[in-house]
């Protein structure tokens, strides 16, 4: 039986980017399917009275320096390309509407990877529609349809509604991952997610005997 993981993300999060890079391999080890679930992190923060650690500790230079160093260390130890965006924090509302529109499409993963890489590998200013259009063209994605989706009032509202749904499920930041009734927050919780996947995989094999 296929195991399902809900990956709740926003392109504006460097931690979500890093989780996105290593999650597919983890899921493949357990024959799990990833359901990519875009949310608007500012809406999450407002609803939960939360904020980015970079904002929360903006006056603590030692803390923010460590947070940045830890991101680079995490990437380096896993052989991942990563650069802290010179435009951080980034308004990703247009990109996230595109992600919502992309759900279930054959090119969904290509879109997600293209935008994540544009921000966290190439340092592009992906909060501007013109820049996003360039990213879409470079990656041979459906520019016209995505451009329309990014400015669609209906998709804007649907994405907000989806965000609120996941806040009710317990989301207070990203990346958040759901497996069954369990939520796992942050890239550093991925080992715990893998433990749960392994336990249930063994349980399924035992029940099949």
PDB file of C-alpha atoms in Angstrom:
ATOM      1  CA  UNK A   1       0.000   0.000   0.000  1.00  0.00           C
ATOM      2  CA  UNK A   2       1.328   3.437  -0.954  1.00  0.00           C
ATOM      3  CA  UNK A   3       2.220   5.702   1.944  1.00  0.00           C
ATOM      4  CA  UNK A   4       1.331   9.371   1.514  1.00  0.00           C
ATOM      5  CA  UNK A   5       3.245  12.398   2.774  1.00  0.00           C
ATOM      6  CA  UNK A   6       1.748  15.885   2.676  1.00  0.00           C
ATOM      7  CA  UNK A   7       4.596  18.370   2.172  1.00  0.00           C
ATOM      8  CA  UNK A   8       3.409  21.836   3.187  1.00  0.00           C
ATOM      9  CA  UNK A   9       5.683  24.546   1.804  1.00  0.00           C
ATOM     10  CA  UNK A  10       6.212  28.133   0.691  1.00  0.00           C
ATOM     11  CA  UNK A  11       8.994  29.112  -1.711  1.00  0.00           C
ATOM     12  CA  UNK A  12      10.041  31.922   0.645  1.00  0.00           C
ATOM     13  CA  UNK A  13      11.491  29.445   3.166  1.00  0.00           C
ATOM     14  CA  UNK A  14      15.110  28.273   2.814  1.00  0.00           C
ATOM     15  CA  UNK A  15      14.317  25.365   5.125  1.00  0.00           C
ATOM     16  CA  UNK A  16      11.453  24.303   2.853  1.00  0.00           C
ATOM     17  CA  UNK A  17      13.861  24.436  -0.108  1.00  0.00           C
ATOM     18  CA  UNK A  18      16.340  22.143   1.633  1.00  0.00           C
ATOM     19  CA  UNK A  19      13.598  19.735   2.717  1.00  0.00           C
ATOM     20  CA  UNK A  20      12.301  19.673  -0.864  1.00  0.00           C
ATOM     21  CA  UNK A  21      15.741  18.650  -2.092  1.00  0.00           C
ATOM     22  CA  UNK A  22      16.101  15.603   0.157  1.00  0.00           C
ATOM     23  CA  UNK A  23      12.482  14.494   0.597  1.00  0.00           C
ATOM     24  CA  UNK A  24      12.083  12.654  -2.759  1.00  0.00           C
ATOM     25  CA  UNK A  25      14.946  10.266  -1.984  1.00  0.00           C
ATOM     26  CA  UNK A  26      13.547   9.636   1.502  1.00  0.00           C
ATOM     27  CA  UNK A  27      10.083   8.974   0.090  1.00  0.00           C
ATOM     28  CA  UNK A  28      11.463   6.633  -2.575  1.00  0.00           C
ATOM     29  CA  UNK A  29      13.143   4.484   0.077  1.00  0.00           C
ATOM     30  CA  UNK A  30       9.704   3.741   1.509  1.00  0.00           C
ATOM     31  CA  UNK A  31       7.630   3.740  -1.697  1.00  0.00           C
ATOM     32  CA  UNK A  32       5.850   6.834  -0.401  1.00  0.00           C
ATOM     33  CA  UNK A  33       4.042   9.438  -2.466  1.00  0.00           C
ATOM     34  CA  UNK A  34       4.605  13.153  -1.824  1.00  0.00           C
ATOM     35  CA  UNK A  35       1.586  15.443  -2.005  1.00  0.00           C
ATOM     36  CA  UNK A  36       2.998  18.937  -2.530  1.00  0.00           C
ATOM     37  CA  UNK A  37       0.799  21.401  -0.647  1.00  0.00           C
ATOM     38  CA  UNK A  38       1.456  25.134  -1.184  1.00  0.00           C
ATOM     39  CA  UNK A  39       0.478  27.615   1.511  1.00  0.00           C
ATOM     40  CA  UNK A  40       1.032  31.317   2.118  1.00  0.00           C
ATOM     41  CA  UNK A  41       3.491  31.596   4.993  1.00  0.00           C
ATOM     42  CA  UNK A  42       2.512  35.203   5.896  1.00  0.00           C
ATOM     43  CA  UNK A  43      -1.096  34.010   6.312  1.00  0.00           C
ATOM     44  CA  UNK A  44       0.124  31.148   8.512  1.00  0.00           C
ATOM     45  CA  UNK A  45       2.202  33.517  10.626  1.00  0.00           C
ATOM     46  CA  UNK A  46      -0.655  35.975  11.065  1.00  0.00           C
ATOM     47  CA  UNK A  47      -3.090  33.248  12.088  1.00  0.00           C
ATOM     48  CA  UNK A  48      -0.683  31.651  14.568  1.00  0.00           C
ATOM     49  CA  UNK A  49       1.036  34.800  15.906  1.00  0.00           C
ATOM     50  CA  UNK A  50       4.315  33.383  14.657  1.00  0.00           C
ATOM     51  CA  UNK A  51       7.204  34.822  12.640  1.00  0.00           C
ATOM     52  CA  UNK A  52      10.366  33.780  10.861  1.00  0.00           C
ATOM     53  CA  UNK A  53      13.333  33.162  13.187  1.00  0.00           C
ATOM     54  CA  UNK A  54      15.283  35.660  11.089  1.00  0.00           C
ATOM     55  CA  UNK A  55      12.644  38.253  11.921  1.00  0.00           C
ATOM     56  CA  UNK A  56      12.204  37.158  15.523  1.00  0.00           C
ATOM     57  CA  UNK A  57      15.945  37.427  16.175  1.00  0.00           C
ATOM     58  CA  UNK A  58      16.698  40.265  13.756  1.00  0.00           C
ATOM     59  CA  UNK A  59      18.498  42.239  16.473  1.00  0.00           C
ATOM     60  CA  UNK A  60      20.580  39.260  17.569  1.00  0.00           C
ATOM     61  CA  UNK A  61      23.409  39.212  15.040  1.00  0.00           C
ATOM     62  CA  UNK A  62      25.017  36.122  16.552  1.00  0.00           C
ATOM     63  CA  UNK A  63      21.774  34.155  16.270  1.00  0.00           C
ATOM     64  CA  UNK A  64      20.996  35.140  12.666  1.00  0.00           C
ATOM     65  CA  UNK A  65      24.617  34.488  11.662  1.00  0.00           C
ATOM     66  CA  UNK A  66      24.359  31.016  13.162  1.00  0.00           C
ATOM     67  CA  UNK A  67      21.033  30.320  11.442  1.00  0.00           C
ATOM     68  CA  UNK A  68      22.567  31.244   8.086  1.00  0.00           C
ATOM     69  CA  UNK A  69      25.676  29.162   8.775  1.00  0.00           C
ATOM     70  CA  UNK A  70      23.542  26.171   9.747  1.00  0.00           C
ATOM     71  CA  UNK A  71      21.582  26.348   6.488  1.00  0.00           C
ATOM     72  CA  UNK A  72      24.802  26.308   4.471  1.00  0.00           C
ATOM     73  CA  UNK A  73      26.216  23.475   6.601  1.00  0.00           C
ATOM     74  CA  UNK A  74      23.082  21.383   6.106  1.00  0.00           C
ATOM     75  CA  UNK A  75      23.303  21.876   2.340  1.00  0.00           C
ATOM     76  CA  UNK A  76      27.046  21.293   2.159  1.00  0.00           C
ATOM     77  CA  UNK A  77      26.902  17.996   4.060  1.00  0.00           C
ATOM     78  CA  UNK A  78      24.308  16.709   1.620  1.00  0.00           C
ATOM     79  CA  UNK A  79      26.023  17.973  -1.516  1.00  0.00           C
ATOM     80  CA  UNK A  80      23.295  20.514  -2.266  1.00  0.00           C
ATOM     81  CA  UNK A  81      23.749  23.844  -4.024  1.00  0.00           C
ATOM     82  CA  UNK A  82      22.409  26.608  -1.800  1.00  0.00           C
ATOM     83  CA  UNK A  83      22.888  30.364  -1.526  1.00  0.00           C
ATOM     84  CA  UNK A  84      21.059  32.611   0.904  1.00  0.00           C
ATOM     85  CA  UNK A  85      18.881  34.826  -1.259  1.00  0.00           C
ATOM     86  CA  UNK A  86      20.092  38.442  -1.468  1.00  0.00           C
ATOM     87  CA  UNK A  87      16.396  39.398  -1.669  1.00  0.00           C
ATOM     88  CA  UNK A  88      15.336  37.626   1.546  1.00  0.00           C
ATOM     89  CA  UNK A  89      12.646  37.953   2.820  1.00  0.00           C
ATOM     90  CA  UNK A  90      10.778  37.343  -0.434  1.00  0.00           C
ATOM     91  CA  UNK A  91       7.123  37.919  -1.260  1.00  0.00           C
ATOM     92  CA  UNK A  92       6.178  34.694  -3.036  1.00  0.00           C
ATOM     93  CA  UNK A  93       2.419  35.216  -3.433  1.00  0.00           C
ATOM     94  CA  UNK A  94       2.503  35.033  -7.247  1.00  0.00           C
ATOM     95  CA  UNK A  95       4.779  31.987  -7.262  1.00  0.00           C
ATOM     96  CA  UNK A  96       2.591  30.228  -4.684  1.00  0.00           C
ATOM     97  CA  UNK A  97      -0.551  30.860  -6.737  1.00  0.00           C
ATOM     98  CA  UNK A  98       1.281  29.242  -9.622  1.00  0.00           C
ATOM     99  CA  UNK A  99       2.116  26.293  -7.372  1.00  0.00           C
ATOM    100  CA  UNK A 100      -1.533  25.935  -6.410  1.00  0.00           C
ATOM    101  CA  UNK A 101      -2.523  25.929 -10.086  1.00  0.00           C
ATOM    102  CA  UNK A 102       0.217  23.384 -10.855  1.00  0.00           C
ATOM    103  CA  UNK A 103      -1.107  20.782  -8.412  1.00  0.00           C
ATOM    104  CA  UNK A 104      -1.726  17.468 -10.119  1.00  0.00           C
ATOM    105  CA  UNK A 105      -0.306  18.637 -13.438  1.00  0.00           C
ATOM    106  CA  UNK A 106       2.346  16.547 -15.195  1.00  0.00           C
ATOM    107  CA  UNK A 107       4.809  19.438 -14.831  1.00  0.00           C
ATOM    108  CA  UNK A 108       4.098  20.238 -11.155  1.00  0.00           C
ATOM    109  CA  UNK A 109       7.461  19.026  -9.818  1.00  0.00           C
ATOM    110  CA  UNK A 110       9.307  20.803 -12.622  1.00  0.00           C
ATOM    111  CA  UNK A 111       7.588  24.060 -11.673  1.00  0.00           C
ATOM    112  CA  UNK A 112       8.309  23.644  -7.955  1.00  0.00           C
ATOM    113  CA  UNK A 113      11.966  22.813  -8.541  1.00  0.00           C
ATOM    114  CA  UNK A 114      12.414  25.656 -11.028  1.00  0.00           C
ATOM    115  CA  UNK A 115      11.096  28.302  -8.631  1.00  0.00           C
ATOM    116  CA  UNK A 116      12.900  26.924  -5.574  1.00  0.00           C
ATOM    117  CA  UNK A 117      16.199  26.807  -7.510  1.00  0.00           C
ATOM    118  CA  UNK A 118      15.682  30.288  -8.937  1.00  0.00           C
ATOM    119  CA  UNK A 119      15.435  31.710  -5.419  1.00  0.00           C
ATOM    120  CA  UNK A 120      17.811  29.553  -3.361  1.00  0.00           C
ATOM    121  CA  UNK A 121      20.453  28.546  -5.908  1.00  0.00           C
ATOM    122  CA  UNK A 122      20.514  31.387  -8.446  1.00  0.00           C
ATOM    123  CA  UNK A 123      19.419  34.298  -6.220  1.00  0.00           C
ATOM    124  CA  UNK A 124      16.717  35.558  -8.581  1.00  0.00           C
ATOM    125  CA  UNK A 125      14.144  38.111  -7.426  1.00  0.00           C
ATOM    126  CA  UNK A 126      11.180  35.819  -7.900  1.00  0.00           C
ATOM    127  CA  UNK A 127       8.648  38.150  -6.304  1.00  0.00           C
ATOM    128  CA  UNK A 128       8.343  39.998  -9.627  1.00  0.00           C
ATOM    129  CA  UNK A 129       6.029  38.659 -12.339  1.00  0.00           C
ATOM    130  CA  UNK A 130       8.498  39.511 -15.097  1.00  0.00           C
ATOM    131  CA  UNK A 131      11.195  37.437 -13.394  1.00  0.00           C
ATOM    132  CA  UNK A 132       8.777  34.559 -12.875  1.00  0.00           C
ATOM    133  CA  UNK A 133       7.834  34.624 -16.558  1.00  0.00           C
ATOM    134  CA  UNK A 134      11.526  34.345 -17.458  1.00  0.00           C
ATOM    135  CA  UNK A 135      11.855  31.356 -15.106  1.00  0.00           C
ATOM    136  CA  UNK A 136       8.847  29.694 -16.725  1.00  0.00           C
ATOM    137  CA  UNK A 137      10.222  30.240 -20.221  1.00  0.00           C
ATOM    138  CA  UNK A 138      13.664  28.919 -19.293  1.00  0.00           C
ATOM    139  CA  UNK A 139      12.102  25.734 -17.932  1.00  0.00           C
ATOM    140  CA  UNK A 140       9.622  25.260 -20.802  1.00  0.00           C
ATOM    141  CA  UNK A 141       6.597  25.612 -18.540  1.00  0.00           C
ATOM    142  CA  UNK A 142       3.138  26.806 -19.729  1.00  0.00           C
ATOM    143  CA  UNK A 143       3.762  30.537 -19.421  1.00  0.00           C
ATOM    144  CA  UNK A 144       0.356  31.886 -20.433  1.00  0.00           C
ATOM    145  CA  UNK A 145      -1.669  29.589 -18.172  1.00  0.00           C
ATOM    146  CA  UNK A 146       0.614  30.130 -15.189  1.00  0.00           C
ATOM    147  CA  UNK A 147       0.743  33.885 -15.746  1.00  0.00           C
ATOM    148  CA  UNK A 148      -3.059  33.978 -15.688  1.00  0.00           C
ATOM    149  CA  UNK A 149      -3.180  31.791 -12.569  1.00  0.00           C
ATOM    150  CA  UNK A 150      -0.763  34.069 -10.732  1.00  0.00           C
ATOM    151  CA  UNK A 151      -3.189  36.991 -11.039  1.00  0.00           C
ATOM    152  CA  UNK A 152      -6.434  35.018 -10.746  1.00  0.00           C
ATOM    153  CA  UNK A 153      -8.736  36.199  -7.894  1.00  0.00           C
ATOM    154  CA  UNK A 154     -10.210  32.699  -7.683  1.00  0.00           C
ATOM    155  CA  UNK A 155      -6.838  30.998  -7.243  1.00  0.00           C
ATOM    156  CA  UNK A 156      -5.788  33.721  -4.808  1.00  0.00           C
ATOM    157  CA  UNK A 157      -8.809  32.916  -2.621  1.00  0.00           C
ATOM    158  CA  UNK A 158      -8.459  29.145  -3.007  1.00  0.00           C
ATOM    159  CA  UNK A 159      -4.845  29.315  -1.864  1.00  0.00           C
ATOM    160  CA  UNK A 160      -5.813  31.389   1.174  1.00  0.00           C
ATOM    161  CA  UNK A 161      -8.548  28.892   2.027  1.00  0.00           C
ATOM    162  CA  UNK A 162      -6.138  25.978   1.689  1.00  0.00           C
ATOM    163  CA  UNK A 163      -3.663  27.764   3.951  1.00  0.00           C
ATOM    164  CA  UNK A 164      -6.322  28.236   6.627  1.00  0.00           C
ATOM    165  CA  UNK A 165      -7.269  24.559   6.357  1.00  0.00           C
ATOM    166  CA  UNK A 166      -3.717  23.520   7.168  1.00  0.00           C
ATOM    167  CA  UNK A 167      -3.480  26.039   9.994  1.00  0.00           C
ATOM    168  CA  UNK A 168      -6.476  24.249  11.500  1.00  0.00           C
ATOM    169  CA  UNK A 169      -4.553  20.982  11.123  1.00  0.00           C
ATOM    170  CA  UNK A 170      -1.757  22.458  13.226  1.00  0.00           C
ATOM    171  CA  UNK A 171       0.605  24.165  10.774  1.00  0.00           C
ATOM    172  CA  UNK A 172       2.454  27.137  12.269  1.00  0.00           C
ATOM    173  CA  UNK A 173       5.377  27.323   9.846  1.00  0.00           C
ATOM    174  CA  UNK A 174       7.071  25.549   6.943  1.00  0.00           C
ATOM    175  CA  UNK A 175       8.187  23.057   6.008  1.00  0.00           C
ATOM    176  CA  UNK A 176       5.506  20.979   7.697  1.00  0.00           C
ATOM    177  CA  UNK A 177       4.927  17.365   6.767  1.00  0.00           C
ATOM    178  CA  UNK A 178       1.963  15.158   7.536  1.00  0.00           C
ATOM    179  CA  UNK A 179       2.058  11.391   7.578  1.00  0.00           C
ATOM    180  CA  UNK A 180      -1.181   9.892   8.791  1.00  0.00           C
ATOM    181  CA  UNK A 181      -2.204  11.797  11.905  1.00  0.00           C
ATOM    182  CA  UNK A 182       1.367  12.867  12.701  1.00  0.00           C
ATOM    183  CA  UNK A 183       2.843  16.274  11.845  1.00  0.00           C
ATOM    184  CA  UNK A 184       6.576  16.848  11.486  1.00  0.00           C
ATOM    185  CA  UNK A 185       7.916  20.400  11.441  1.00  0.00           C
ATOM    186  CA  UNK A 186      11.169  21.542   9.890  1.00  0.00           C
ATOM    187  CA  UNK A 187      13.846  19.861   7.807  1.00  0.00           C
ATOM    188  CA  UNK A 188      15.469  18.435  10.929  1.00  0.00           C
ATOM    189  CA  UNK A 189      12.330  16.391  11.649  1.00  0.00           C
ATOM    190  CA  UNK A 190      12.799  14.315   8.484  1.00  0.00           C
ATOM    191  CA  UNK A 191      14.648  11.522  10.370  1.00  0.00           C
ATOM    192  CA  UNK A 192      11.621  11.171  12.659  1.00  0.00           C
ATOM    193  CA  UNK A 193       9.342  11.014   9.624  1.00  0.00           C
ATOM    194  CA  UNK A 194      11.507   8.255   8.182  1.00  0.00           C
ATOM    195  CA  UNK A 195      11.273   6.282  11.423  1.00  0.00           C
ATOM    196  CA  UNK A 196       7.471   6.387  11.201  1.00  0.00           C
ATOM    197  CA  UNK A 197       7.536   5.363   7.543  1.00  0.00           C
ATOM    198  CA  UNK A 198       9.809   2.421   8.380  1.00  0.00           C
ATOM    199  CA  UNK A 199       7.615   1.285  11.273  1.00  0.00           C
ATOM    200  CA  UNK A 200       4.468   1.310   9.173  1.00  0.00           C
ATOM    201  CA  UNK A 201       6.186  -0.368   6.241  1.00  0.00           C
ATOM    202  CA  UNK A 202       7.269  -3.235   8.513  1.00  0.00           C
ATOM    203  CA  UNK A 203       3.786  -3.397  10.026  1.00  0.00           C
ATOM    204  CA  UNK A 204       2.229  -3.660   6.564  1.00  0.00           C
ATOM    205  CA  UNK A 205       4.587  -6.500   5.609  1.00  0.00           C
ATOM    206  CA  UNK A 206       3.755  -8.367   8.826  1.00  0.00           C
ATOM    207  CA  UNK A 207       0.019  -8.000   8.252  1.00  0.00           C
ATOM    208  CA  UNK A 208       0.422  -9.331   4.720  1.00  0.00           C
ATOM    209  CA  UNK A 209       1.946 -12.608   5.939  1.00  0.00           C
TER     210      UNK A 209
END
